């Protein structure tokens, strides 16, 4: 038997949470909805895009975990996220303003309370 992309219903990453309730609060403030909330696992959604937040933490894993989000305009996202005052509310580093990276994408960076890095990149123009 072989499988194909048509056999995939959904692919979702698991993201660690050092403090599960604090992380859920951060993601709600960021704009995510909690669509399922169980004792040690929550599904967080932003429109049709989602991931699983787990009440499990290993420092080395969290600080090496990166979520890549491709958006039409990284500057718009940076302004919207900056206006939410997430550093003051969740004790995280300030989001970094988008900058053109050597690999050709304009990227802003945002860390969650567990150290997971969000790499919010502007989609390159289509030729």
Short mmCIF file of C-alpha atoms in Angstrom, two decimals:
data_model
loop_
_atom_site.label_atom_id
_atom_site.label_comp_id
_atom_site.label_asym_id
_atom_site.label_seq_id
_atom_site.Cartn_x
_atom_site.Cartn_y
_atom_site.Cartn_z
CA UNK A 1 0.00 0.00 0.00
CA UNK A 2 1.21 3.50 -0.77
CA UNK A 3 0.03 6.80 0.66
CA UNK A 4 -0.30 10.17 -0.99
CA UNK A 5 -0.88 13.77 0.12
CA UNK A 6 -4.57 13.18 -0.57
CA UNK A 7 -4.51 10.71 2.33
CA UNK A 8 -3.61 13.47 4.82
CA UNK A 9 -6.46 15.13 6.67
CA UNK A 10 -4.40 17.57 8.75
CA UNK A 11 -0.85 18.08 9.98
CA UNK A 12 -0.39 19.87 13.32
CA UNK A 13 2.73 20.43 15.38
CA UNK A 14 2.87 19.91 19.14
CA UNK A 15 4.22 22.96 20.98
CA UNK A 16 5.60 22.78 24.53
CA UNK A 17 4.31 24.89 27.42
CA UNK A 18 6.40 25.60 30.50
CA UNK A 19 3.32 27.06 32.22
CA UNK A 20 0.25 25.69 30.42
CA UNK A 21 -2.25 28.32 31.64
CA UNK A 22 0.14 31.20 30.94
CA UNK A 23 0.83 29.91 27.44
CA UNK A 24 -2.88 29.54 26.70
CA UNK A 25 -3.42 33.12 27.87
CA UNK A 26 -0.57 34.36 25.65
CA UNK A 27 -1.97 32.64 22.57
CA UNK A 28 -5.50 33.91 23.28
CA UNK A 29 -4.07 37.44 23.54
CA UNK A 30 -2.22 36.87 20.28
CA UNK A 31 -5.55 36.09 18.60
CA UNK A 32 -5.82 32.31 18.72
CA UNK A 33 -8.99 30.53 19.82
CA UNK A 34 -8.85 27.47 22.03
CA UNK A 35 -10.99 25.00 20.14
CA UNK A 36 -10.37 22.00 22.43
CA UNK A 37 -9.05 22.18 25.97
CA UNK A 38 -8.21 19.02 27.84
CA UNK A 39 -6.21 18.54 31.01
CA UNK A 40 -2.75 18.52 29.38
CA UNK A 41 -3.47 19.36 25.75
CA UNK A 42 -5.20 22.22 23.96
CA UNK A 43 -5.88 22.81 20.29
CA UNK A 44 -5.32 26.45 19.35
CA UNK A 45 -6.67 27.84 16.10
CA UNK A 46 -6.29 30.97 14.05
CA UNK A 47 -8.83 30.56 11.29
CA UNK A 48 -8.23 27.18 9.69
CA UNK A 49 -4.64 26.98 10.97
CA UNK A 50 -3.94 25.29 14.27
CA UNK A 51 -1.47 23.57 16.53
CA UNK A 52 -1.53 21.52 19.72
CA UNK A 53 -0.23 23.11 22.90
CA UNK A 54 0.84 20.55 25.44
CA UNK A 55 1.41 20.78 29.15
CA UNK A 56 4.91 19.39 28.70
CA UNK A 57 8.21 21.23 28.72
CA UNK A 58 11.85 20.49 28.06
CA UNK A 59 14.02 23.63 27.93
CA UNK A 60 16.24 22.36 25.11
CA UNK A 61 13.23 21.45 22.98
CA UNK A 62 11.27 24.66 23.63
CA UNK A 63 14.23 26.92 22.95
CA UNK A 64 14.95 25.10 19.67
CA UNK A 65 11.34 24.96 18.50
CA UNK A 66 10.42 27.37 15.71
CA UNK A 67 6.99 27.97 14.18
CA UNK A 68 7.08 29.46 10.69
CA UNK A 69 4.12 31.59 9.68
CA UNK A 70 4.01 32.97 6.12
CA UNK A 71 1.91 36.13 5.79
CA UNK A 72 1.22 38.71 3.06
CA UNK A 73 2.74 41.64 5.01
CA UNK A 74 5.07 41.12 7.99
CA UNK A 75 4.92 44.83 8.86
CA UNK A 76 1.17 44.71 9.36
CA UNK A 77 1.57 41.69 11.65
CA UNK A 78 4.37 43.38 13.59
CA UNK A 79 2.28 46.52 14.18
CA UNK A 80 -0.77 44.49 15.24
CA UNK A 81 1.26 42.27 17.58
CA UNK A 82 3.22 45.23 19.02
CA UNK A 83 -0.06 47.03 19.82
CA UNK A 84 -1.11 44.10 22.06
CA UNK A 85 1.69 44.80 24.59
CA UNK A 86 2.48 41.10 24.90
CA UNK A 87 5.88 41.73 26.61
CA UNK A 88 4.20 43.71 29.39
CA UNK A 89 1.41 41.20 29.81
CA UNK A 90 3.38 37.95 29.47
CA UNK A 91 6.99 38.81 30.40
CA UNK A 92 8.44 37.96 27.00
CA UNK A 93 10.98 39.79 24.83
CA UNK A 94 9.55 42.52 22.58
CA UNK A 95 8.75 41.29 19.07
CA UNK A 96 11.46 42.19 16.60
CA UNK A 97 10.51 44.52 13.76
CA UNK A 98 10.59 42.78 10.35
CA UNK A 99 13.94 42.83 8.59
CA UNK A 100 15.08 41.42 5.28
CA UNK A 101 17.09 38.27 5.94
CA UNK A 102 20.00 36.97 3.81
CA UNK A 103 17.82 34.11 2.53
CA UNK A 104 15.42 36.60 0.91
CA UNK A 105 12.44 36.88 3.27
CA UNK A 106 11.40 39.80 5.44
CA UNK A 107 10.92 38.29 8.91
CA UNK A 108 9.71 39.42 12.33
CA UNK A 109 10.42 37.34 15.42
CA UNK A 110 8.21 36.70 18.43
CA UNK A 111 8.93 34.38 21.37
CA UNK A 112 6.20 32.77 23.45
CA UNK A 113 6.44 32.40 27.26
CA UNK A 114 8.15 29.01 26.93
CA UNK A 115 10.82 30.21 24.50
CA UNK A 116 9.21 28.90 21.31
CA UNK A 117 10.21 31.24 18.49
CA UNK A 118 7.64 32.39 15.96
CA UNK A 119 9.23 33.23 12.62
CA UNK A 120 6.61 35.44 10.93
CA UNK A 121 7.75 35.92 7.35
CA UNK A 122 6.43 37.97 4.49
CA UNK A 123 5.60 35.92 1.43
CA UNK A 124 7.83 36.92 -1.50
CA UNK A 125 6.08 38.57 -4.42
CA UNK A 126 4.93 36.18 -7.09
CA UNK A 127 6.65 36.64 -10.46
#
